[in-house]
Coordinates of C-alpha atoms and ligand atoms in Angstrom, one line a residue:
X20 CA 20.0 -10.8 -14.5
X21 CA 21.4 -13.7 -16.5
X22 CA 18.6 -15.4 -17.2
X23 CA 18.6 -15.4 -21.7
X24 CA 15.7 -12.2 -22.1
X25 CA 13.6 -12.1 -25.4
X26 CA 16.0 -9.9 -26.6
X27 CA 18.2 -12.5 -27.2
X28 CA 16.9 -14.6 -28.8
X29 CA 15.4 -14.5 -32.7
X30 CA 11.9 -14.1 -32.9
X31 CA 11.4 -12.7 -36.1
X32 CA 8.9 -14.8 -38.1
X33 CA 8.7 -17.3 -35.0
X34 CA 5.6 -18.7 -33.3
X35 CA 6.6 -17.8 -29.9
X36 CA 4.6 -19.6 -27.4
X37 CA 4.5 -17.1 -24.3
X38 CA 3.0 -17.7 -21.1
X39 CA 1.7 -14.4 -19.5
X40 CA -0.8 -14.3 -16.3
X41 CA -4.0 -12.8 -17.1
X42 CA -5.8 -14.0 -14.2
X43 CA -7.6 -10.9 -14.2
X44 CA -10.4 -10.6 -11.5
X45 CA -13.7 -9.8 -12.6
X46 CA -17.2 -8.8 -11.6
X47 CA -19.0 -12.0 -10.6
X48 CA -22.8 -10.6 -12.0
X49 CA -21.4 -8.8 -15.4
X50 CA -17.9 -10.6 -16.0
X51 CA -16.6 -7.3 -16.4
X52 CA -12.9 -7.1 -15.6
X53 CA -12.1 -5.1 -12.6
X54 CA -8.9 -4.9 -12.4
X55 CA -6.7 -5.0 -15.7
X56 CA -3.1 -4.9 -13.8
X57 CA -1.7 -7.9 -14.7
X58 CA -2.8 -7.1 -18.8
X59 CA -1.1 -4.1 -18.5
X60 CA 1.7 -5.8 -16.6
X61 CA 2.4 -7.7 -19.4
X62 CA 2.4 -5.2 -22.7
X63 CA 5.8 -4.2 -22.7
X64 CA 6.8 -8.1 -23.7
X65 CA 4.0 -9.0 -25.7
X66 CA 4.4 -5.6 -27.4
X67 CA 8.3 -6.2 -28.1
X68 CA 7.4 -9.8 -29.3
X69 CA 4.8 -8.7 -32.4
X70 CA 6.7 -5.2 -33.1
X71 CA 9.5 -7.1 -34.0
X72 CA 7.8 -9.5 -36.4
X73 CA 6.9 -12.5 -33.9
X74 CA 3.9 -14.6 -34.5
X75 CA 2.5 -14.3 -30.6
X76 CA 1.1 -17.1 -28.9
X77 CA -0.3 -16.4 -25.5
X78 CA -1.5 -19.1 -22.9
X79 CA -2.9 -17.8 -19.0
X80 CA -4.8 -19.8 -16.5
X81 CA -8.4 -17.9 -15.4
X82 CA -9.8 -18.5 -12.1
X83 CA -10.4 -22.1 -11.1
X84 CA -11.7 -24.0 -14.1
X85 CA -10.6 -27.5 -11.9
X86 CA -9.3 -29.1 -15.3
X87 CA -12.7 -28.9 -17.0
X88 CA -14.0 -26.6 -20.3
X89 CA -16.0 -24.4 -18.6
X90 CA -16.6 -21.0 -20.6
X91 CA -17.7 -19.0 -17.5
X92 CA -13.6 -19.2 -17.1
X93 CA -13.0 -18.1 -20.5
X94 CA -10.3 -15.9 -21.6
X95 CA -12.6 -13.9 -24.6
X96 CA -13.1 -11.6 -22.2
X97 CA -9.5 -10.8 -21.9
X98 CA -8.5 -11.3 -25.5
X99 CA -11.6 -8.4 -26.6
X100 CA -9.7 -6.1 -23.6
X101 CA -6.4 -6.4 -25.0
X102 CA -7.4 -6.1 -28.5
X103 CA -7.9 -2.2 -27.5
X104 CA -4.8 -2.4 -25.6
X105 CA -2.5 -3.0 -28.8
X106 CA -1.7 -2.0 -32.3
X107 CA -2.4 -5.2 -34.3
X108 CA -5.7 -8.0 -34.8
X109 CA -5.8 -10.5 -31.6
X110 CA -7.3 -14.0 -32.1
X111 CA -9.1 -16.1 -29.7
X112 CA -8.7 -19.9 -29.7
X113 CA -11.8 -21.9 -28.6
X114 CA -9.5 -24.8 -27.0
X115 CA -5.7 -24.6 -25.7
X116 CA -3.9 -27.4 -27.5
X117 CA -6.7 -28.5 -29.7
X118 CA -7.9 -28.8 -33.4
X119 CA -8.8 -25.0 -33.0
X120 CA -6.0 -23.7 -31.3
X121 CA -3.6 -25.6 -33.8
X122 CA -5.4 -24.3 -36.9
X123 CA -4.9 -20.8 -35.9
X124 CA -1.5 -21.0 -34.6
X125 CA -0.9 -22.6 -38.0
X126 CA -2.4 -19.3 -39.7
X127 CA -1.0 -16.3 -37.7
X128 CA 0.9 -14.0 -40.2
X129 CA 3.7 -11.9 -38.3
X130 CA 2.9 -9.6 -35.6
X131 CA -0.8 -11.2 -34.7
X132 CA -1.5 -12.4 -31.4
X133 CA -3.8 -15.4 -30.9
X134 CA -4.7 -16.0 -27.2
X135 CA -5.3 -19.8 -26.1
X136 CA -8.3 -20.5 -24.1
X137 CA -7.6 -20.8 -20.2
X138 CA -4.3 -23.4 -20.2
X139 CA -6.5 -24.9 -16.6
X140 CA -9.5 -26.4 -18.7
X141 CA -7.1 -29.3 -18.9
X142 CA -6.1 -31.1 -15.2
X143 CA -2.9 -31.8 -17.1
X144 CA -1.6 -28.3 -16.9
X145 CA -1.5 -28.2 -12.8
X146 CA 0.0 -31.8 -12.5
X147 CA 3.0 -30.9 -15.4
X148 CA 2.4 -33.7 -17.4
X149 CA 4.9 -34.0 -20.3
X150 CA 2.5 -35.1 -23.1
X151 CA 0.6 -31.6 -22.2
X152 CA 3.4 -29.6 -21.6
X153 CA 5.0 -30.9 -25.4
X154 CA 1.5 -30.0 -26.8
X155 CA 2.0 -26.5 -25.9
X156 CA 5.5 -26.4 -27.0
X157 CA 4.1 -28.2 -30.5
X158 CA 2.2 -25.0 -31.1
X159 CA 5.4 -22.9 -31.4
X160 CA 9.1 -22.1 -31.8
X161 CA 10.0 -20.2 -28.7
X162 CA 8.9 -20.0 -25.3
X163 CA 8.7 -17.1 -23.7
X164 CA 7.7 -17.0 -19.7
X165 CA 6.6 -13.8 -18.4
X166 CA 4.3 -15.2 -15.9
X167 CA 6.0 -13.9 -12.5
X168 CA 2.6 -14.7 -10.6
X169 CA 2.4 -17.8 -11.6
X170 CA 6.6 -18.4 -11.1
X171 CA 6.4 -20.2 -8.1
X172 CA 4.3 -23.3 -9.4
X173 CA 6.0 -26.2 -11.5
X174 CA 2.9 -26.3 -14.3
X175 CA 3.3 -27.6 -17.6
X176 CA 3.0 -23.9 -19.3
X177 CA 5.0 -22.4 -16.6
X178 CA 8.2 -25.2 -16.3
X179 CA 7.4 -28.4 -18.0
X180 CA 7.3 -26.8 -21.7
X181 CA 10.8 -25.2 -21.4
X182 CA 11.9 -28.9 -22.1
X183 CA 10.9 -28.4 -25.7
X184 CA 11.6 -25.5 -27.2
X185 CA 14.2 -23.0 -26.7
X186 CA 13.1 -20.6 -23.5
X187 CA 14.1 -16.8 -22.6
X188 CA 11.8 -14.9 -20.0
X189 CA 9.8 -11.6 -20.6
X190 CA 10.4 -7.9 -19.1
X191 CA 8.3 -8.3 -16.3
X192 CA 9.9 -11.6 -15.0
X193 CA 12.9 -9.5 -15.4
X194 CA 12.0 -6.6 -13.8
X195 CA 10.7 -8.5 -10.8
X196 CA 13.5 -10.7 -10.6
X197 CA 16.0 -7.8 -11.0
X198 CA 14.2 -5.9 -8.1
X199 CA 13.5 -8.6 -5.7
X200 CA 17.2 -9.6 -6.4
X201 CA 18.6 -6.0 -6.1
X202 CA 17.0 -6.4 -2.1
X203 CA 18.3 -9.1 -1.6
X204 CA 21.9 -9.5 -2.9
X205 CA 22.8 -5.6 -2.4
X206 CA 20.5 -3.7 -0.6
X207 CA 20.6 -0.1 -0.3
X208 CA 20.8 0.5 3.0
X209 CA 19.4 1.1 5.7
X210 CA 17.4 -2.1 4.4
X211 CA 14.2 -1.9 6.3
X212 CA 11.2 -4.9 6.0
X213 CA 8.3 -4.3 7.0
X214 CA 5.6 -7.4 7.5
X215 CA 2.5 -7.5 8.1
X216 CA -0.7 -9.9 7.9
X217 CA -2.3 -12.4 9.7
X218 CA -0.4 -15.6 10.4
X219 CA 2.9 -15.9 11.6
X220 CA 3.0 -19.5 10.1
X221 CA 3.1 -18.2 6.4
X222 CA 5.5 -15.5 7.2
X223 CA 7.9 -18.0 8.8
X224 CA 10.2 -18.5 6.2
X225 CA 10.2 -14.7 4.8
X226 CA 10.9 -13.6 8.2
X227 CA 13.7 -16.1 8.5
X228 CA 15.6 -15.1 5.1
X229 CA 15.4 -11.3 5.7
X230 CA 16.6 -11.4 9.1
X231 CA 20.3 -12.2 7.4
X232 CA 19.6 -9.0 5.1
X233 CA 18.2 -6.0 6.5
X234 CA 18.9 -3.5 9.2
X235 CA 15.8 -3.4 10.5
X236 CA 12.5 -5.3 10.9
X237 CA 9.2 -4.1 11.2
X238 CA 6.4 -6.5 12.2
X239 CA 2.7 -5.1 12.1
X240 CA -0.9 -6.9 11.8
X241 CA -2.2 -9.9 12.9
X242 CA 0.6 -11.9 13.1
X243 CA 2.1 -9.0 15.5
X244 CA 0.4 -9.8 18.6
X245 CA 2.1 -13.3 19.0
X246 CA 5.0 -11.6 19.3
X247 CA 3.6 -9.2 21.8
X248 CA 2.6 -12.4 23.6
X249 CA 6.0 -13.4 23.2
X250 CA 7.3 -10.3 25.0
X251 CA 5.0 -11.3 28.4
X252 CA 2.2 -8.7 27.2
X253 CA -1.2 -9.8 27.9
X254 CA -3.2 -9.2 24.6
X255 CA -7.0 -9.9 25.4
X256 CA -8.9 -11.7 22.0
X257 CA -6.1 -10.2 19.5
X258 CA -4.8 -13.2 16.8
X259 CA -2.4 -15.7 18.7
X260 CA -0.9 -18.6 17.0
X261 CA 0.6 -20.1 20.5
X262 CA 2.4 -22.8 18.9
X263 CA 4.5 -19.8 17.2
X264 CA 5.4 -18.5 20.8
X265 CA 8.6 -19.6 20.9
X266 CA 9.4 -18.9 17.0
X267 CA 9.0 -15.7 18.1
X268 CA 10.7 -15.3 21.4
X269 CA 13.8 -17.1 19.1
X270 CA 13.6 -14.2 16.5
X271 CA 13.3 -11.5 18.7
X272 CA 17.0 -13.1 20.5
X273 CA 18.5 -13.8 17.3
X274 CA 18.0 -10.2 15.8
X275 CA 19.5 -8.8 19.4
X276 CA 22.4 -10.8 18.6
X277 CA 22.5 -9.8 15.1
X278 CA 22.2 -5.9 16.1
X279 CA 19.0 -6.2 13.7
X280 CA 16.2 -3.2 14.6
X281 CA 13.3 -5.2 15.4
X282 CA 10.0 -2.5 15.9
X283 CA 6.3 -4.2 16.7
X284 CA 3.8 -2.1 17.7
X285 CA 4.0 0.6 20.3
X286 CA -0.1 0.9 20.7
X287 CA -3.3 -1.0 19.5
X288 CA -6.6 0.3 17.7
X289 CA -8.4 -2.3 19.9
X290 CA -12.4 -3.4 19.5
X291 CA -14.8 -4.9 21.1
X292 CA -15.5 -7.3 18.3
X293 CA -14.5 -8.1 15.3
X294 CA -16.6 -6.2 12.6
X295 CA -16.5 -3.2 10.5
X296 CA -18.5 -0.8 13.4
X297 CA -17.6 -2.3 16.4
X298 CA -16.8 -0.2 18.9
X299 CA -12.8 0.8 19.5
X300 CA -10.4 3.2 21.1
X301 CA -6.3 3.0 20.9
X302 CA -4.7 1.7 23.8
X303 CA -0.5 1.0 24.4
X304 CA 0.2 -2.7 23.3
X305 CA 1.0 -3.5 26.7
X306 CA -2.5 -2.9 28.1
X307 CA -4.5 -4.2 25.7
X308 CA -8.0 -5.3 28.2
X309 CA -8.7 -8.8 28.7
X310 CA -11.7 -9.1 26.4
X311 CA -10.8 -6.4 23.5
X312 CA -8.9 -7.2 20.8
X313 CA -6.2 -5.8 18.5
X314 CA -7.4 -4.6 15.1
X315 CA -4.8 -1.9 13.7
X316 CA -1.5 -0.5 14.4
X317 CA -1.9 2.9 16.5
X318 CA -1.0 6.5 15.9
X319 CA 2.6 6.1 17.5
X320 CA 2.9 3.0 15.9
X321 CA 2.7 4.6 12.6
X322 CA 5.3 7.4 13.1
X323 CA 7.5 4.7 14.5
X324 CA 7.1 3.1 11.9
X325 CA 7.0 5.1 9.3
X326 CA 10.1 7.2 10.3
X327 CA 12.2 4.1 9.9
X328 CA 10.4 3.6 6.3
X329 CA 10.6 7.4 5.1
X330 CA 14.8 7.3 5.9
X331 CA 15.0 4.0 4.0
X332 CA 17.4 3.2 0.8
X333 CA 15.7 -0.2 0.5
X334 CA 11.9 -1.0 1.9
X335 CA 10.3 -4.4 1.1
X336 CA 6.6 -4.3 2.8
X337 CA 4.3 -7.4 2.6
X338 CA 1.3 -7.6 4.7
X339 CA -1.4 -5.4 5.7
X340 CA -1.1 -3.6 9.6
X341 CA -4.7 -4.0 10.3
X342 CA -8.3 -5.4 9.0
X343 CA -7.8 -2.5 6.4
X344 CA -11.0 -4.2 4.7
X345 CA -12.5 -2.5 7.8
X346 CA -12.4 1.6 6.8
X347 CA -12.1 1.9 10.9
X348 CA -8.9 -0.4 10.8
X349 CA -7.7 1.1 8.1
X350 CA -5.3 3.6 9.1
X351 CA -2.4 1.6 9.9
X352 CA -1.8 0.3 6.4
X353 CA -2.8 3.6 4.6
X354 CA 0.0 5.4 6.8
X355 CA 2.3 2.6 6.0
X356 CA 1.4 2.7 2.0
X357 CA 2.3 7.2 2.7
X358 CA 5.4 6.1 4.4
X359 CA 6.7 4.0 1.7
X360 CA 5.3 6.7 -1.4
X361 CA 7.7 9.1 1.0
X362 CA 10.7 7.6 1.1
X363 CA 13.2 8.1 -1.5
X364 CA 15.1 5.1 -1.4
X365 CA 13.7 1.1 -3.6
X366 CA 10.4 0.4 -2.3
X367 CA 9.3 -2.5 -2.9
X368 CA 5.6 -3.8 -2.8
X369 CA 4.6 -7.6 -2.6
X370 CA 2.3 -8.5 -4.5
X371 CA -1.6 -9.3 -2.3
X372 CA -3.2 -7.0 0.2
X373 CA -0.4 -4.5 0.3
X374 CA -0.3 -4.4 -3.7
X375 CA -4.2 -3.6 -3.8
X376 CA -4.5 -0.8 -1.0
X377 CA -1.4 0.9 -3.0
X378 CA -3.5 1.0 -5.4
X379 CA -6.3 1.9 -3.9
X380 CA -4.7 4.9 -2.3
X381 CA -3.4 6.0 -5.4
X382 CA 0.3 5.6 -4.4
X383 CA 1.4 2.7 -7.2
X384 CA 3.5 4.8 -9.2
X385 CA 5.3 6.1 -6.0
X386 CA 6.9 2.9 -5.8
X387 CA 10.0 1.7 -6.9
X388 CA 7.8 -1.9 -7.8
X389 CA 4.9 -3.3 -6.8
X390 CA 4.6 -7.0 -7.2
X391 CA 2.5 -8.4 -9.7
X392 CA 2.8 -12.2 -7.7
X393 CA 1.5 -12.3 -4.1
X394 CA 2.5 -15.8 -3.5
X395 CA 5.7 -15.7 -5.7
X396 CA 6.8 -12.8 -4.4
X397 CA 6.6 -13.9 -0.9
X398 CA 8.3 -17.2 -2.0
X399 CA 11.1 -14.9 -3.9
X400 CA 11.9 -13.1 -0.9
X401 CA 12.0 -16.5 1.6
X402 CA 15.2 -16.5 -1.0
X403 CA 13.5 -20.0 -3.1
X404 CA 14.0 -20.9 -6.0
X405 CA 11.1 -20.7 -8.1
X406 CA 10.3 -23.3 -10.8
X407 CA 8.9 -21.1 -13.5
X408 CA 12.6 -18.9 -13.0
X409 CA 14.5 -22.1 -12.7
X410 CA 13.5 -23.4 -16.3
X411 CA 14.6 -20.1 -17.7
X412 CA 18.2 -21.2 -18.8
X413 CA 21.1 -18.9 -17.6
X414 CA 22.9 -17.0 -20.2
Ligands
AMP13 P1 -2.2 -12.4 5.0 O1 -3.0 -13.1 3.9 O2 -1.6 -13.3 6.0 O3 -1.3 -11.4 4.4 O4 -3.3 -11.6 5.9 C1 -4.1 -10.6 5.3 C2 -5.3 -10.5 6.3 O5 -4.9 -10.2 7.6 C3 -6.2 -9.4 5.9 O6 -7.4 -9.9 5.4 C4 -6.4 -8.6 7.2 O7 -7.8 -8.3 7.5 C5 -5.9 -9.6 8.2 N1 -5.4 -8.9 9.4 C6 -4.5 -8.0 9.5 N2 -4.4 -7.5 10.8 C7 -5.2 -8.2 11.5 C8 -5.6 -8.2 12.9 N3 -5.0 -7.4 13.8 N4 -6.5 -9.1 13.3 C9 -7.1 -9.9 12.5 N5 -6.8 -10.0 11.2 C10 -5.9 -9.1 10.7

C-alpha cells in the first residue's frame, strides 16, 4: 500500500492521537463485553505505538450516544479490558476533548495509553466540524487512523483531524486495505464472489464493481429470489424487490456477455412461514409453491456452490445464504463458511453476518481475512473511496 504506515513516521516521545474502533458489543443487563474482536483487532498498532516509546492517545465511538454524555455508553469498560490485554498502565479520560482529557494527555510519560471517553458524546464528531476535529488534534502530535470500521464515514476523528497534525494509518487499516485491494486490482484467479443477504438494493453497487473482476458470481439469500423471479420462476412468498427486476435481468445479460459464471440457487429450503419452527422441506428453485417461501439455499445448492468456492485462488463472500439466525435455515451459510475454510486460495470475509457465523463456527482463522468493517468493507469492495483512507496521505 502507499498510504505513510506508523512505521514511518517518528513517534518516539510523541502524543500520537490514534483513532481505533472499539465499538465492542456488549450484554445489554451486565455491560459485559461479548465480543472483544475489534480490541484485539487493534493490538498489533497500539502495541507498536507504546513499545516504541509513543505516548498513546486513543479515541472510539460506543454505541449511539446521539451527541450527548451518557455513561451507559462509556468506554471504562473497554479501557479496564484492555488494561489486561497489554504490557503497560492504561488511563481513562472522563471527557473527550475536555479539562480532563487535556490534563491527562498533558501527563502521559512514554509508553502509557490514556483512552478518551466515547468521541460521539459530542454531535460534533458525526457532523466533522473543524473546531472539534482541531480539538482532537490539539491533544497530540500525530494521528494515527486504524479505524477500518469506521473508514467509510467523513467524522471529525476519522477525516477532519488529519487537517492538523501529520497522519499515517495503523496495521489493520493496512491489512484490510492491502487484502481488499489484492482482490481487487490482482486477483488470484479463478476470482469467485460469492453474495448473499437480503436486499438486492444494498448490494447494487458491490454487485456492479465485481462483475468487471471476477470469474465467477455466486448469488445466495434473500436477495437471490429476485433474480429467480427474474429468470420467469415463480417463487411463492420468498423476498422480491420487484422494482430490482430488471437490475437483475440486466446483470444476468451483462455477465453472459462478459463470459462471467453467474450460479443462484439450484433448490430452496422452503417454509410455510417465516419463524424459527415453521414447517419446511427442500424443493428445486423452479417449483417453489405458491404460498411457501424461500428461507435457505438447498443441499445442491451448496455443493454447487461450494465446489466453485473450494477450487478458488481468490473468494470474497459477503452476505448470509439463508435466515441462519434460524438453526433450521442455517445450513446454507454454515456450508458456505466450510467451503471457504477449504479452499486454499485468499478468502476473504466481509465484515457483518458472514464475519459473525465464521466465528461462530469456529472457522476465523481459516481465512485468509475476515473484515473487521461490515459497512466499509462492502463500500471498499463497490471500489469507493473511503473518507477515513482518503485523509491518510500517500507516501
Ligand atoms: P443483509 O443485512 O442484507 O446482509 O441481510 C442479512 C439478513 O438477511 C439476515 O438477517 C438474514 O436473516 C436475512 N436473509 C437471508 N436470506 C433470507 C431469506 N431467504 N429470506 C429472508 N431473509 C433472509
Amino acid at each position: 500500500m502507499n498510504k505513510v504506515s506508523i512505521e514511518d513516521i517518528a513517534v518516539k516521545g510523541k502524543k500520537v492521537l490514534v483513532r481505533v474502533d472499539f465499538n465492542v458489543p456488549m450484554d445489554k443487563a451486565t455491560g459485559e463485553i461479548t465480543d472483544e474482536n475489534r480490541i484485539t483487532a487493534a493490538l498489533p498498532t497500539i502495541k507498536y505505538l507504546y513499545e516504541n516509546g509513543a505516548k498513546v492517545i486513543l479515541c472510539s465511538h460506543l454505541g449511539r450516544p446521539k451527541g450527548e454524555f451518557n455513561m451507559k455508553f462509556s468506554m471504562a469498560p473497554v479501557s479496564k479490558r484492555l488494561a489486561e490485554l497489554v504490557d503497560t498502565t492504561v488511563y481513562q479520560a472522563a471527557d473527550v476533548v475536555g479539562e480532563d482529557a487535556k490534563a491527562k494527555a498533558a501527563a502521559l510519560k512514554d509508553g502509557e495509553i490514556l483512552l478518551l471517553e466515547n468521541v460521539r458524546f459530542h454531535a460534533e464528531e458525526e457532523k466533522n466540524v473543524p473546531e472539534f476535529a482541531k480539538a482532537l488534534a490539539d491533544l497530540a502530535e500525530v494521528y494515527v487512523n486504524d479505524a477500518f470500521g469506521t473508514a467509510h464515514r467523513a467524522h471529525a476523528s476519522t477525516a477532519g483531524v488529519a487537517a492538523y497534525l501529520p497522519t499515517a494509518c495503523g496495521y489493520l487499516i493496512e491489512k484490510e486495505v492491502a487484502v481488499m485491494g489484492k482482490a481487487l486490482e490482482n486477483p488470484d484467479r479463478p476470482f469467485v464472489a460469492i453474495l448473499g443477504g437480503a436486499k438486492v438494493k444494498d448490494k447494487i453497487g458491490v454487485i456492479n464493481n465485481l462483475l468487471e473482476k471476477v470469474d465467477t458470481l455466486i448469488i445466495g439469500g434473500g436477495m437471490a429470489y429476485t433474480f429467480l423471479k427474474a429468470k420467469g420462476y415463480e417463487i411463492g412468498q420468498s423476498l422480491l424487490d420487484e422494482e430490482r427486476i430488471d437490475f437483475a435481468k440486466e446483470l444476468m445479460a451483462k455477465a453472459e456477455a462478459k463470459g462471467v459464471k453467474l450460479l443462484l440457487p439450484i433448490d430452496t429450503v422452503v417454509a410455510k412461514e417465516f419463524a424459527a419452527d415453521a414447517e419446511n422441506k427442500i424443493v428445486m428453485s423452479d417449483a417453489i409453491p405458491a404460498d411457501w417461501q424461500g428461507l435457505d439455499i438447498g443441499p445442491e445448492t451448496q455443493k454447487l456452490f461450494g465446489d466453485a468456492i473450494v477450487n478458488a485462488g481468490t473468494v470474497v463472500w459477503n452476505g448470509p445464504m439463508g435466515v441462519f439466525e434460524f438453526e433450521a435455515f442455517a445450513a446454507g451459510t454454515k456450508a458456505v463458511a466450510a467451503a471457504m475454510a477449504e479452499c486454499k486460495g485468499n478468502t476473504i470475509v466481509g465484515g457483518g453476518d458472514s464475519a459473525a457465523a465464521v466465528e461462530v463456527l469456529g472457522f476465523k482463522d481459516k481465512m485468509t481475512h475476515v473484515s473487521t468493517g461490515g459497512g466499509a468493507s462492502l463500500e471498499f469492495l463497490e471500489g469507493l473511496e473511503l473518507p477515513g483512507i482518503a485523509a491518510i496521505p500517500n507516501k
